[in-house]
mmCIF file of C-alpha atoms in Angstrom:
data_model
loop_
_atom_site.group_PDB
_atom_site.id
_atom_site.type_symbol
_atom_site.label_atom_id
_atom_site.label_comp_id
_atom_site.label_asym_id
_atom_site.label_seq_id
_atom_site.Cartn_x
_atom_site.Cartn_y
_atom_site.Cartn_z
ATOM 1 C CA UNK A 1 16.851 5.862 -10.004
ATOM 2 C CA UNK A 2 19.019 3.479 -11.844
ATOM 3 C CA UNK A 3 16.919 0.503 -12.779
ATOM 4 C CA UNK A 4 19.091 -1.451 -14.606
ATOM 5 C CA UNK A 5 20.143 -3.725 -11.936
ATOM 6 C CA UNK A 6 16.733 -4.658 -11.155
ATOM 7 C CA UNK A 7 14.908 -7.419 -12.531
ATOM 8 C CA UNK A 8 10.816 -7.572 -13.063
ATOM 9 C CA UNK A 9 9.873 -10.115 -10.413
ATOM 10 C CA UNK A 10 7.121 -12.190 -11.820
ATOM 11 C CA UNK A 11 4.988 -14.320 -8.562
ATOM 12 C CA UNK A 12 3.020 -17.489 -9.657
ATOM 13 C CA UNK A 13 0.515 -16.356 -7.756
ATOM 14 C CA UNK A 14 -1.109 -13.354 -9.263
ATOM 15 C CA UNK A 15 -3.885 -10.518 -9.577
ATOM 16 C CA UNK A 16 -6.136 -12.825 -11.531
ATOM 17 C CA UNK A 17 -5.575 -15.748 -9.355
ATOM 18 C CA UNK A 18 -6.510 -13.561 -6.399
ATOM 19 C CA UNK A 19 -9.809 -12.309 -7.762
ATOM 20 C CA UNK A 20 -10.782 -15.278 -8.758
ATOM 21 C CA UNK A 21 -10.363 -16.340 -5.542
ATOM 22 C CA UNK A 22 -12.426 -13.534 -4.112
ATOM 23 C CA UNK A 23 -14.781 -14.084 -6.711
ATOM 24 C CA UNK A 24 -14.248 -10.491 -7.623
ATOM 25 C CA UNK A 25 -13.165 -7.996 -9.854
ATOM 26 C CA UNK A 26 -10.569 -5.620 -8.323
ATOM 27 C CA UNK A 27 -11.124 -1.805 -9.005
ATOM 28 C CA UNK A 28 -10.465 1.540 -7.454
ATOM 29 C CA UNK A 29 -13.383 3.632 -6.842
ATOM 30 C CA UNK A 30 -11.686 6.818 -6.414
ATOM 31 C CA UNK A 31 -13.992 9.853 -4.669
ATOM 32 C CA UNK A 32 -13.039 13.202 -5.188
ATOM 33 C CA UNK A 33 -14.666 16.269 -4.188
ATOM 34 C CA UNK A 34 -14.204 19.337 -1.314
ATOM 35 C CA UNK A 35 -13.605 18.724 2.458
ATOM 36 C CA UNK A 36 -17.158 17.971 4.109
ATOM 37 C CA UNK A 37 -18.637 17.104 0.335
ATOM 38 C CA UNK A 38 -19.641 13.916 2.067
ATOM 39 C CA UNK A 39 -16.942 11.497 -0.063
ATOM 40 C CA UNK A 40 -16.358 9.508 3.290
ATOM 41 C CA UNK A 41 -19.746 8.523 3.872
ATOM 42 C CA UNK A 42 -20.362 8.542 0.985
ATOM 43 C CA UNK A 43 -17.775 5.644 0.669
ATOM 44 C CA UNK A 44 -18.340 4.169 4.233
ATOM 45 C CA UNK A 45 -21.607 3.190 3.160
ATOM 46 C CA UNK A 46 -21.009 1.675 -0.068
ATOM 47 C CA UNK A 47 -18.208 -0.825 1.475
ATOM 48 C CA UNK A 48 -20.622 -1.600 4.079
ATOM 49 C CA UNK A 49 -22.695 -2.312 0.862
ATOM 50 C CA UNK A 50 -20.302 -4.311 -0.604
ATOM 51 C CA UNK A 51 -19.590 -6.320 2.262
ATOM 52 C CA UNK A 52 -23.170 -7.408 3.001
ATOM 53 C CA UNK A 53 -22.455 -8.350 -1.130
ATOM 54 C CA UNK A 54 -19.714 -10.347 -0.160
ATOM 55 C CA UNK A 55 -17.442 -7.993 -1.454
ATOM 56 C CA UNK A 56 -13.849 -7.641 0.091
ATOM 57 C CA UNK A 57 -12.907 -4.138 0.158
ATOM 58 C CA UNK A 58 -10.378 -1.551 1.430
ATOM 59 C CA UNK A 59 -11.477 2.361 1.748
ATOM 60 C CA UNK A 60 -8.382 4.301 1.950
ATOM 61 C CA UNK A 61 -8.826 7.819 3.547
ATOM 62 C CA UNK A 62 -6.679 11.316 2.818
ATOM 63 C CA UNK A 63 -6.833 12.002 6.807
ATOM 64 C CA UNK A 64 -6.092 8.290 7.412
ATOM 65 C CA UNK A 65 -3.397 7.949 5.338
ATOM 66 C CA UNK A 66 -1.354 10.988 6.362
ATOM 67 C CA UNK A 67 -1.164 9.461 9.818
ATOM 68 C CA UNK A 68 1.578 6.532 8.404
ATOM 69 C CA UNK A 69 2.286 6.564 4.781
ATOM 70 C CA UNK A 70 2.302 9.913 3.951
ATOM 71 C CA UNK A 71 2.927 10.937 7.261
ATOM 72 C CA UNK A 72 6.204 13.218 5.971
ATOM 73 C CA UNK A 73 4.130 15.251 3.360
ATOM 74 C CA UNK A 74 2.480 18.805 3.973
ATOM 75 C CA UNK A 75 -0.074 20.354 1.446
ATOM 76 C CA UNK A 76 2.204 22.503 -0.367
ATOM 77 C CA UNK A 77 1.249 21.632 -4.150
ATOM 78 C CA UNK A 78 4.133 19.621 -4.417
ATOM 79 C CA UNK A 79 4.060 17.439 -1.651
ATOM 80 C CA UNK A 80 -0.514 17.435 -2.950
ATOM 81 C CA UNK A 81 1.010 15.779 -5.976
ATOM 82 C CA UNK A 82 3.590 13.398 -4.255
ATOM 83 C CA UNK A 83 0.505 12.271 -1.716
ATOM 84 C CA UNK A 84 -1.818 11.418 -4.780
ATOM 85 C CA UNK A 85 1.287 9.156 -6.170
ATOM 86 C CA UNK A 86 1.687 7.116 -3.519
ATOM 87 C CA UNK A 87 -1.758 6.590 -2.525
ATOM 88 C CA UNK A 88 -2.291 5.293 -6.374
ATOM 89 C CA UNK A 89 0.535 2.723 -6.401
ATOM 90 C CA UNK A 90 -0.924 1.557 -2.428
ATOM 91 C CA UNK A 91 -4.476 1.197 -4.963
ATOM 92 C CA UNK A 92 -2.591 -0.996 -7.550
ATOM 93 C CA UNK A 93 -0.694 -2.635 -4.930
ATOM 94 C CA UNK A 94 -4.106 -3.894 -2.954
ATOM 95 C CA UNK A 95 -6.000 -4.062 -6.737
ATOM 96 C CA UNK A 96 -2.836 -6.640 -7.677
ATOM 97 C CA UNK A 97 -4.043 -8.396 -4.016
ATOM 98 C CA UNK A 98 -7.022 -8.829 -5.250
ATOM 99 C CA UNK A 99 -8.921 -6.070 -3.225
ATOM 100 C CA UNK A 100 -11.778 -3.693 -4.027
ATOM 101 C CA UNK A 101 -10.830 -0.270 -3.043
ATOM 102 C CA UNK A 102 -12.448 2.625 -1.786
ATOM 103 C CA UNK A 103 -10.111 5.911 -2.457
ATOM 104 C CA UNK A 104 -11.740 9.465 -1.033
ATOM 105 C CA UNK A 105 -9.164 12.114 -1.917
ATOM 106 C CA UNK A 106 -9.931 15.802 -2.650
ATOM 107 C CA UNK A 107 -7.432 14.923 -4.621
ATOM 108 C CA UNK A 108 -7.806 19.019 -6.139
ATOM 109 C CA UNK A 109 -5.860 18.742 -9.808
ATOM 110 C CA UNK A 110 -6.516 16.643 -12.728
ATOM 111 C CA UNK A 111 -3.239 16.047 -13.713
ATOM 112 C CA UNK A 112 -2.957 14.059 -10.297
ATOM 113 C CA UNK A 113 -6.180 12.496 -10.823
ATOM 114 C CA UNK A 114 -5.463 11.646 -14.552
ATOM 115 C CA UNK A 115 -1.641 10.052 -13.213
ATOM 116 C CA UNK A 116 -3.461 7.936 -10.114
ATOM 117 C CA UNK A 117 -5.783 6.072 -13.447
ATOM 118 C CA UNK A 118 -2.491 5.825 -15.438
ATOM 119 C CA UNK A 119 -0.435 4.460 -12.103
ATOM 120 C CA UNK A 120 -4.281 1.992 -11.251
ATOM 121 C CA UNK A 121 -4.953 0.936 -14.929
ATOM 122 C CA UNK A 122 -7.816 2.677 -16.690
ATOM 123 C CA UNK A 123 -10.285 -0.475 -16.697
ATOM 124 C CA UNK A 124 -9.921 -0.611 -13.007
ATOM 125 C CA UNK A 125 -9.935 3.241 -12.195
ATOM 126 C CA UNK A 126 -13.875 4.866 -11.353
ATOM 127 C CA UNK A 127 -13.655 8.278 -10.835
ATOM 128 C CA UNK A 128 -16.580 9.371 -8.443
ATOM 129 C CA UNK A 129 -17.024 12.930 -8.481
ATOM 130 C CA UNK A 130 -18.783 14.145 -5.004
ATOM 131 C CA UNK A 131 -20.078 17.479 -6.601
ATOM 132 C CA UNK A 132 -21.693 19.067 -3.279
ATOM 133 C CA UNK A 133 -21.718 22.697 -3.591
ATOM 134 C CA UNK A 134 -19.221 24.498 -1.920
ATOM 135 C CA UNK A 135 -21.483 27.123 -0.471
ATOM 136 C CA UNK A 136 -23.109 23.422 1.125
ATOM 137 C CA UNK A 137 -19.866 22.028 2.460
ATOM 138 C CA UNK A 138 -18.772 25.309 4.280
ATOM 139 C CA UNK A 139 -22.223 25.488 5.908
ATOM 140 C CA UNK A 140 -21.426 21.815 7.291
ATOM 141 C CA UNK A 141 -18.051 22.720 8.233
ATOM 142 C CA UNK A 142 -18.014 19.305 10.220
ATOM 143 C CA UNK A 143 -14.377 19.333 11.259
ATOM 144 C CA UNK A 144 -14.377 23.300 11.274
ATOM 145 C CA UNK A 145 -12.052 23.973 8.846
ATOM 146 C CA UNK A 146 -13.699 26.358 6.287
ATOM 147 C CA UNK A 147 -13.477 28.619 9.268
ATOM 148 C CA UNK A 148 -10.183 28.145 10.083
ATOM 149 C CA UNK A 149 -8.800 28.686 6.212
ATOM 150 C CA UNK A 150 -11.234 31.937 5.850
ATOM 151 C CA UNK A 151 -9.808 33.179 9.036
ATOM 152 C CA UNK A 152 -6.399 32.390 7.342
ATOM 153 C CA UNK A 153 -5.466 29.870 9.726
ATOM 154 C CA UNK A 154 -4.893 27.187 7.356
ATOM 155 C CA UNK A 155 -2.994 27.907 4.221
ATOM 156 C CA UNK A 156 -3.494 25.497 0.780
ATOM 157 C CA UNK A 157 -6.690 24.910 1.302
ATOM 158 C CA UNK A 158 -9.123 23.745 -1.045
ATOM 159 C CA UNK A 159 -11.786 25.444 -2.287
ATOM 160 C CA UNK A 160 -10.655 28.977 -0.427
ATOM 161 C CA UNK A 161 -7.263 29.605 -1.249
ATOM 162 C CA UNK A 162 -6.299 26.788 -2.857
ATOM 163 C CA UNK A 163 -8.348 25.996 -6.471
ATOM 164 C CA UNK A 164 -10.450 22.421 -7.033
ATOM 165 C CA UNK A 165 -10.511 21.646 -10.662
ATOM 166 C CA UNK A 166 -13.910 19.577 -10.869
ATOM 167 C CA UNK A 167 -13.314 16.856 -13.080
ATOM 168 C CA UNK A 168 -15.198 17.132 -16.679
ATOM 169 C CA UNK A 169 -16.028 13.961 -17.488
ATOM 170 C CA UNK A 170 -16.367 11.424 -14.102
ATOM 171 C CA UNK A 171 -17.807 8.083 -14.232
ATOM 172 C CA UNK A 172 -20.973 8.879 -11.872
ATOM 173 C CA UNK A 173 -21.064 12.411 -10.090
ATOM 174 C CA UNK A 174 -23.402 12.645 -6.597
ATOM 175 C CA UNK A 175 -24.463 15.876 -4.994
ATOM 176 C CA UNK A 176 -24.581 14.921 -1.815
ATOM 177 C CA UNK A 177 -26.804 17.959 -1.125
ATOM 178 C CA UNK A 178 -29.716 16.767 -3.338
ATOM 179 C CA UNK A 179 -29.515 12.841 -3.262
ATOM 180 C CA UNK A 180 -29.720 11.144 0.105
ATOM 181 C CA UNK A 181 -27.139 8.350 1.229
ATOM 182 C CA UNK A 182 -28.668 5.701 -0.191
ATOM 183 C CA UNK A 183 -29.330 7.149 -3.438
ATOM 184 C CA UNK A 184 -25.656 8.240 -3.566
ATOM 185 C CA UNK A 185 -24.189 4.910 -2.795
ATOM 186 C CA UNK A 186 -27.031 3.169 -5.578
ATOM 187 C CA UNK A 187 -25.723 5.452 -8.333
ATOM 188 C CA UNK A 188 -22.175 4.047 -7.847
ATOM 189 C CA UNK A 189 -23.264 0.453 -7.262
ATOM 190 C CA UNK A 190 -24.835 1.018 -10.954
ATOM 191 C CA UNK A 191 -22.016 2.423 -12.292
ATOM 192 C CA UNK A 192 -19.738 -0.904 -11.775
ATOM 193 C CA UNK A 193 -22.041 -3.448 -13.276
ATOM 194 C CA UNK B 1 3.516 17.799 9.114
ATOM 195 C CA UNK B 2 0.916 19.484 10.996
ATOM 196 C CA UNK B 3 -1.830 17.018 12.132
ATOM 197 C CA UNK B 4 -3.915 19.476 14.290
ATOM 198 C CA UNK B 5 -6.115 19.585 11.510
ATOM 199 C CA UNK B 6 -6.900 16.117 10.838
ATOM 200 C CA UNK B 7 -9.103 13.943 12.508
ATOM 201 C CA UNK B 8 -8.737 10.189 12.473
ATOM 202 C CA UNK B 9 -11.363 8.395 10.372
ATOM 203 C CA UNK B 10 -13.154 5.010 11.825
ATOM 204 C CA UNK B 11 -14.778 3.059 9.378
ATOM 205 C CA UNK B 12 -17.241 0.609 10.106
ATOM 206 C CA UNK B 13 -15.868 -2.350 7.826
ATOM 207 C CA UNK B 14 -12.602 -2.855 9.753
ATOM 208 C CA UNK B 15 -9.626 -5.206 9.890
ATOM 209 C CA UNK B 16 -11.426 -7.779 12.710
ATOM 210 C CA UNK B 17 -14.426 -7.675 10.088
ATOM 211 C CA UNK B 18 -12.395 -8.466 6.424
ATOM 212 C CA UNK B 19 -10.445 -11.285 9.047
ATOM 213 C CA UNK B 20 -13.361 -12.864 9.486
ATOM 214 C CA UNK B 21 -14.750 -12.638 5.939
ATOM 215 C CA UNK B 22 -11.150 -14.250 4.648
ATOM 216 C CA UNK B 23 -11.518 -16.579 7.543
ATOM 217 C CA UNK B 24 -7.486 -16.107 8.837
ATOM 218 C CA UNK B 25 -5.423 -13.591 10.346
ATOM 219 C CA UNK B 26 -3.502 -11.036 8.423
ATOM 220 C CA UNK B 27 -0.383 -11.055 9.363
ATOM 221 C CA UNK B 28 2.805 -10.049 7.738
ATOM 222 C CA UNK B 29 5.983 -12.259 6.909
ATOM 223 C CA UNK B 30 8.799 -10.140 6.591
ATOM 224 C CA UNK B 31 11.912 -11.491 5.222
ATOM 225 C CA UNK B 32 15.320 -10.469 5.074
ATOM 226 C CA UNK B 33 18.606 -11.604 3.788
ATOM 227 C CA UNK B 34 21.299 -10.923 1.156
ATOM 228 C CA UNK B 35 20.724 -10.534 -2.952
ATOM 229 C CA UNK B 36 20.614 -14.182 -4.105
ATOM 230 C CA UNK B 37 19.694 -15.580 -0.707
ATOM 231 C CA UNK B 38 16.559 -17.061 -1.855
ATOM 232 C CA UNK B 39 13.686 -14.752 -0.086
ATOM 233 C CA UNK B 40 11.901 -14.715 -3.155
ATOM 234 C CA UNK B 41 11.772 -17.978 -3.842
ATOM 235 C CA UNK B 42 10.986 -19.166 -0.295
ATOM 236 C CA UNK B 43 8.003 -16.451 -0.741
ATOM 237 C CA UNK B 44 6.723 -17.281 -3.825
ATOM 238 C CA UNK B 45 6.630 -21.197 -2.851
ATOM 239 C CA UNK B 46 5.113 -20.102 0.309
ATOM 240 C CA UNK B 47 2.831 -17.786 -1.434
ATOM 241 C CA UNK B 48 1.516 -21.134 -3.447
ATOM 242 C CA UNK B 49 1.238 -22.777 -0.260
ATOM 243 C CA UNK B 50 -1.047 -20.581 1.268
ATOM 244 C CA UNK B 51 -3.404 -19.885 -2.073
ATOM 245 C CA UNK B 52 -4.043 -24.058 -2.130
ATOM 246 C CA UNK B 53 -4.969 -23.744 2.194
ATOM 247 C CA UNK B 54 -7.486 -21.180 0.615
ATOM 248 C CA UNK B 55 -5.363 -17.950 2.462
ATOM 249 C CA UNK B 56 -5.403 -14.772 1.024
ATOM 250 C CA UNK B 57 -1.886 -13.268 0.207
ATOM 251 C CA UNK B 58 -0.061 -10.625 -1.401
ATOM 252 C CA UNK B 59 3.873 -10.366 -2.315
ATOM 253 C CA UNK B 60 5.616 -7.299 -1.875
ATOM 254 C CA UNK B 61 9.246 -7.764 -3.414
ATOM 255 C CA UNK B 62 12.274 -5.449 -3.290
ATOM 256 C CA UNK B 63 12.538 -5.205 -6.574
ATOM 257 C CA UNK B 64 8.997 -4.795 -7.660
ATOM 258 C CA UNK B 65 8.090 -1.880 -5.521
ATOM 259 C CA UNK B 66 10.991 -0.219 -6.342
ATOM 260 C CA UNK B 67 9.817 0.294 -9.862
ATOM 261 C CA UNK B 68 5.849 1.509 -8.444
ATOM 262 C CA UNK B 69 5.746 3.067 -4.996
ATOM 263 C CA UNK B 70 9.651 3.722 -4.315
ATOM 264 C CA UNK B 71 10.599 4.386 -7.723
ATOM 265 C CA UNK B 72 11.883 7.695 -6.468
ATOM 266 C CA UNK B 73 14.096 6.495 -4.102
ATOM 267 C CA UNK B 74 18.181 5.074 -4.804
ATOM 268 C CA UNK B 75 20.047 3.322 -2.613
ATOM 269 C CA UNK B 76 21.695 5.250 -0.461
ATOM 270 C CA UNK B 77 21.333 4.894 3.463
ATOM 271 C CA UNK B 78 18.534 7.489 4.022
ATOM 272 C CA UNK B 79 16.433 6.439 0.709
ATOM 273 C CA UNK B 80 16.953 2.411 2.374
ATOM 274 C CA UNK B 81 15.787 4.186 5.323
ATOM 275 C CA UNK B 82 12.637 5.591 3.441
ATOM 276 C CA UNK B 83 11.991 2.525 1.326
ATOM 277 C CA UNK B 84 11.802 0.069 4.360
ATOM 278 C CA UNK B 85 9.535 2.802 6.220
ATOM 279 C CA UNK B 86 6.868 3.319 3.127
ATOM 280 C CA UNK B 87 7.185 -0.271 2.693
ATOM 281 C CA UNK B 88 6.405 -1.440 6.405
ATOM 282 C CA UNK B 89 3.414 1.152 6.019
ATOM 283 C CA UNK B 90 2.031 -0.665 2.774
ATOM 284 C CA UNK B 91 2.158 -4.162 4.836
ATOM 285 C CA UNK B 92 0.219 -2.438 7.514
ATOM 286 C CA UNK B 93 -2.859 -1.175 4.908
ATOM 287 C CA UNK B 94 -2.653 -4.704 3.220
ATOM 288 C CA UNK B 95 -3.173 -6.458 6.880
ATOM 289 C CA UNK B 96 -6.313 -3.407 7.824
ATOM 290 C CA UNK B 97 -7.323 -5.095 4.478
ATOM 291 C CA UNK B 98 -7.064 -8.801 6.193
ATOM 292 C CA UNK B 99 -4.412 -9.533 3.528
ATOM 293 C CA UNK B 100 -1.398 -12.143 4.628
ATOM 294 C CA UNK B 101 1.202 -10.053 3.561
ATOM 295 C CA UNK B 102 5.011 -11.969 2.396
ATOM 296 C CA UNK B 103 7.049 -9.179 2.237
ATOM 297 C CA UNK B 104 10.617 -10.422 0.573
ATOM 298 C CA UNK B 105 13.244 -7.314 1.009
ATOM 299 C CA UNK B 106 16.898 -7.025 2.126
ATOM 300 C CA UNK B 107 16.421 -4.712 4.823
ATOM 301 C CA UNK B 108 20.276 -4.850 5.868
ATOM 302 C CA UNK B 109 19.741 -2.362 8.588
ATOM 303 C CA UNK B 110 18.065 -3.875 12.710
ATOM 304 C CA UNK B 111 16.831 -0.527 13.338
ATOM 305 C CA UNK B 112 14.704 -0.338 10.019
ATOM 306 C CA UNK B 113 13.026 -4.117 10.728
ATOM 307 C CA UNK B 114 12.622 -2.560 14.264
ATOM 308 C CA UNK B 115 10.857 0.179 13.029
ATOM 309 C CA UNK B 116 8.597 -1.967 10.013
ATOM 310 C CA UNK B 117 7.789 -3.836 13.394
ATOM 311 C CA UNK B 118 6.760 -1.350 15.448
ATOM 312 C CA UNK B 119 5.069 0.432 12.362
ATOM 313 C CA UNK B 120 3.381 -3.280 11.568
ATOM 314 C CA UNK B 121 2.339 -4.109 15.292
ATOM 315 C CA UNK B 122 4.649 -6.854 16.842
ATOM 316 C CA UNK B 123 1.580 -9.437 16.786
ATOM 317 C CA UNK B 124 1.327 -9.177 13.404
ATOM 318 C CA UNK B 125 5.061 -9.015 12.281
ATOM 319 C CA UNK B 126 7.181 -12.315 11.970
ATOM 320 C CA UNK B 127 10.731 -11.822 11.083
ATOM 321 C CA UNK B 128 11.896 -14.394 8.849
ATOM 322 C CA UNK B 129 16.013 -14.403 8.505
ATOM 323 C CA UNK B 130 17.032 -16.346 5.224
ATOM 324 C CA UNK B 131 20.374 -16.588 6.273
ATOM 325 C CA UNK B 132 22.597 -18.242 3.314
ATOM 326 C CA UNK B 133 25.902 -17.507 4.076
ATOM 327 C CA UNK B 134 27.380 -14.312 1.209
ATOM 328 C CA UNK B 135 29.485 -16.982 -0.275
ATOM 329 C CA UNK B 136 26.902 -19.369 -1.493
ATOM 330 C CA UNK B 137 25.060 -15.871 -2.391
ATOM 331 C CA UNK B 138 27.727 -14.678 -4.394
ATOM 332 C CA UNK B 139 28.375 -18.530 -6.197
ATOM 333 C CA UNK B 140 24.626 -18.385 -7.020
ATOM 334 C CA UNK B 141 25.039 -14.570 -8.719
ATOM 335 C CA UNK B 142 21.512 -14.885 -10.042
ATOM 336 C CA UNK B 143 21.766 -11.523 -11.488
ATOM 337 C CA UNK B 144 24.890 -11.272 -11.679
ATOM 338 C CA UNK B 145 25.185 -8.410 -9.399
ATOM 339 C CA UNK B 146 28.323 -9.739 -6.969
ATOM 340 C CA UNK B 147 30.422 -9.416 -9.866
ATOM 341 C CA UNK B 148 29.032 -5.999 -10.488
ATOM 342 C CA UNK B 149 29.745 -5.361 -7.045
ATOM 343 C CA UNK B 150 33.149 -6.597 -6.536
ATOM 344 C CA UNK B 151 34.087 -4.849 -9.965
ATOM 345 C CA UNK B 152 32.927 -1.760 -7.784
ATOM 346 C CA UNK B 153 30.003 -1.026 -10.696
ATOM 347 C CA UNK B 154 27.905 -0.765 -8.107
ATOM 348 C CA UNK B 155 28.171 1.004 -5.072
ATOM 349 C CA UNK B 156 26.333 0.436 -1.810
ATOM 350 C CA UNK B 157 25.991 -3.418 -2.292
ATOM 351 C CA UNK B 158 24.637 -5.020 0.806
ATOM 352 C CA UNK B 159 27.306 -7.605 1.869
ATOM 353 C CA UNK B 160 30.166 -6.242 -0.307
ATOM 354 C CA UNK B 161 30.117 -2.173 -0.058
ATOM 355 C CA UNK B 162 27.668 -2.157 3.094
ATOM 356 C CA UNK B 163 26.790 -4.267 5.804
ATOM 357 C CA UNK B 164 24.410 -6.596 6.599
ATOM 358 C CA UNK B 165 23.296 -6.623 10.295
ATOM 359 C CA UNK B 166 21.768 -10.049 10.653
ATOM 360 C CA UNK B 167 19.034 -10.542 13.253
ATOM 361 C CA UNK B 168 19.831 -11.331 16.499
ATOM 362 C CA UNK B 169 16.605 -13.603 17.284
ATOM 363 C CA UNK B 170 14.479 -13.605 14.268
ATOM 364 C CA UNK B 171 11.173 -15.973 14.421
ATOM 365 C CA UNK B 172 12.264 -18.340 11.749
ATOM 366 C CA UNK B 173 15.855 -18.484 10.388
ATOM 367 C CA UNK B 174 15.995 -20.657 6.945
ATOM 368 C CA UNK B 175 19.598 -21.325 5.321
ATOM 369 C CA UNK B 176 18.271 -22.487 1.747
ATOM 370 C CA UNK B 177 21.854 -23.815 1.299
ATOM 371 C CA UNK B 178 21.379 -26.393 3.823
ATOM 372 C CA UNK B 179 17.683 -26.969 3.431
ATOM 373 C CA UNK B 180 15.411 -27.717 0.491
ATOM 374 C CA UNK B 181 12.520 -25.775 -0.680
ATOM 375 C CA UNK B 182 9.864 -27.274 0.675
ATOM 376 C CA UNK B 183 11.868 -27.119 3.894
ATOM 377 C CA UNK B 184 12.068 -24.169 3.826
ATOM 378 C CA UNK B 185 8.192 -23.252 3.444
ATOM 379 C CA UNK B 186 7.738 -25.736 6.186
ATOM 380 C CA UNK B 187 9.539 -24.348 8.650
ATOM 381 C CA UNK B 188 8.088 -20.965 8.261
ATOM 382 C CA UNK B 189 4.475 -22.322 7.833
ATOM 383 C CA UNK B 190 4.898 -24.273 11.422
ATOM 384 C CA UNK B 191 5.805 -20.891 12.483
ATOM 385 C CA UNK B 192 2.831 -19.760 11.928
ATOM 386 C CA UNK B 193 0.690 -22.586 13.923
#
């Protein structure tokens, strides 16, 4: 696109008026890992967490979000990395409101995951890496899925036909599989203090 | 896209539950008009407004979200189309959120506002029509773009090259030739009571 007929709007009120406001700092926890690695609960539990803190957060969800904003995306690779694109500006967008958020993404590639903390900021970008065994998540199976992509019934998918580049150095990495809920959600509470 | 395989995920901190901790309703105020109307300025000063009452807010400008979110998106009538859609969708996360969204955009075309409405949820949505007549726009030329425009640099200008459908029975209509600032944020803010 041709930017040169648009001009940087700057708003008087802004991010740091906002947290300060919330009496907050606004980050991105971002949680990656398999389907059924147990990012969702993972992340449901910390935000109820954080809001018995007083925290005011927003957990943005890869099933949730294809419903509206990403509603016209597949899961061809391309369409994987325009998903992850979006979903980091909507993270800016509520960090710059001032909002704690809660991102839990396969989110597969770590180019994608290295362009959401480049689109979020790097001081404001936690990557969480849910590190359940995949043997572990296909013997959950909760929504039934590993079943469906080994019987070929879904193509693209993670972890079967489609690879998951675990990330090499993440901020705090949980194994759902060997720490319970609560110790999961403590090791990312400790991470952000 | 395929949805069969995606199951819609409830989280226990919801909108009704961040509403309460903000203490107001999130709600978005959409408005529309021509380049050089005023929107932005209406929405900033409105956007102070609210931050001294102690609401929560974010802005979401044209211009800004083009360069972010909708940065690969032009101007023709199906990327408008597509900008106003992703847009409306980004109100609706900031309002799950319990964020008073001010969302400041052109949106020349009824059937897109119709659809950020419907995509927003009509209680939520209040369509604010900044309706300065084009020739006080184009006198103002903040950015010089109606001289652009008229010079034919620039194709698909709303008001010039395109049309502008103006709404038909919008919640608050503000003329910020006739009215002064603070008027202005009044009459939207009574809106609101």
């Amino acid at each position: 696109m041709d930017n040169n007929n648009l001009t940087y709007h700057i708003t008087k009120t802004d991010r740091k008026k906002r947290e300060e406001m919330l009496g907050q700092k606004a980050v991105t926890l971002w949680f990656t890992g398999l389907s059924g690695s147990g990012k969702s609960t993972v992340a449901d539990a910390l935000e109820q967490k954080l809001c018995e803190m007083g925290k005011h957060t927003m957990l943005l969800d890869g099933d949730n979000i294809r419903f509206g904003l990403n509603s016209d995306l597949g899961f061809s690779e391309a369409d994987r990395v325009e998903n992850i694109r979006r979903i980091a500006h909507v993270c800016k967008l509520l960090n710059d409101a001032g909002v704690i958020v809660l991102a839990s993404f396969v989110s597969p590639y770590a180019a994608d995951r290295q362009k959401a903390k480049e689109i979020i900021g790097e001081t404001a970008f936690t990557e969480i890496y849910v590190s359940t065994p995949i043997e572990e998540c296909e013997r959950r199976d909760v929504k039934g899925l590993y079943k469906k992509a080994r019987a070929g019934e879904i193509a693209h998918f993670t972890g079967i036909s489609d690879p998951y580049e675990a990330p090499l150095s993440p901020d705090v990495a949980i194994d759902t599989s060997k720490l319970s809920l609560a110790e999961c959600v403590e090791r990312v509470l400790v991470s952000l203090k």
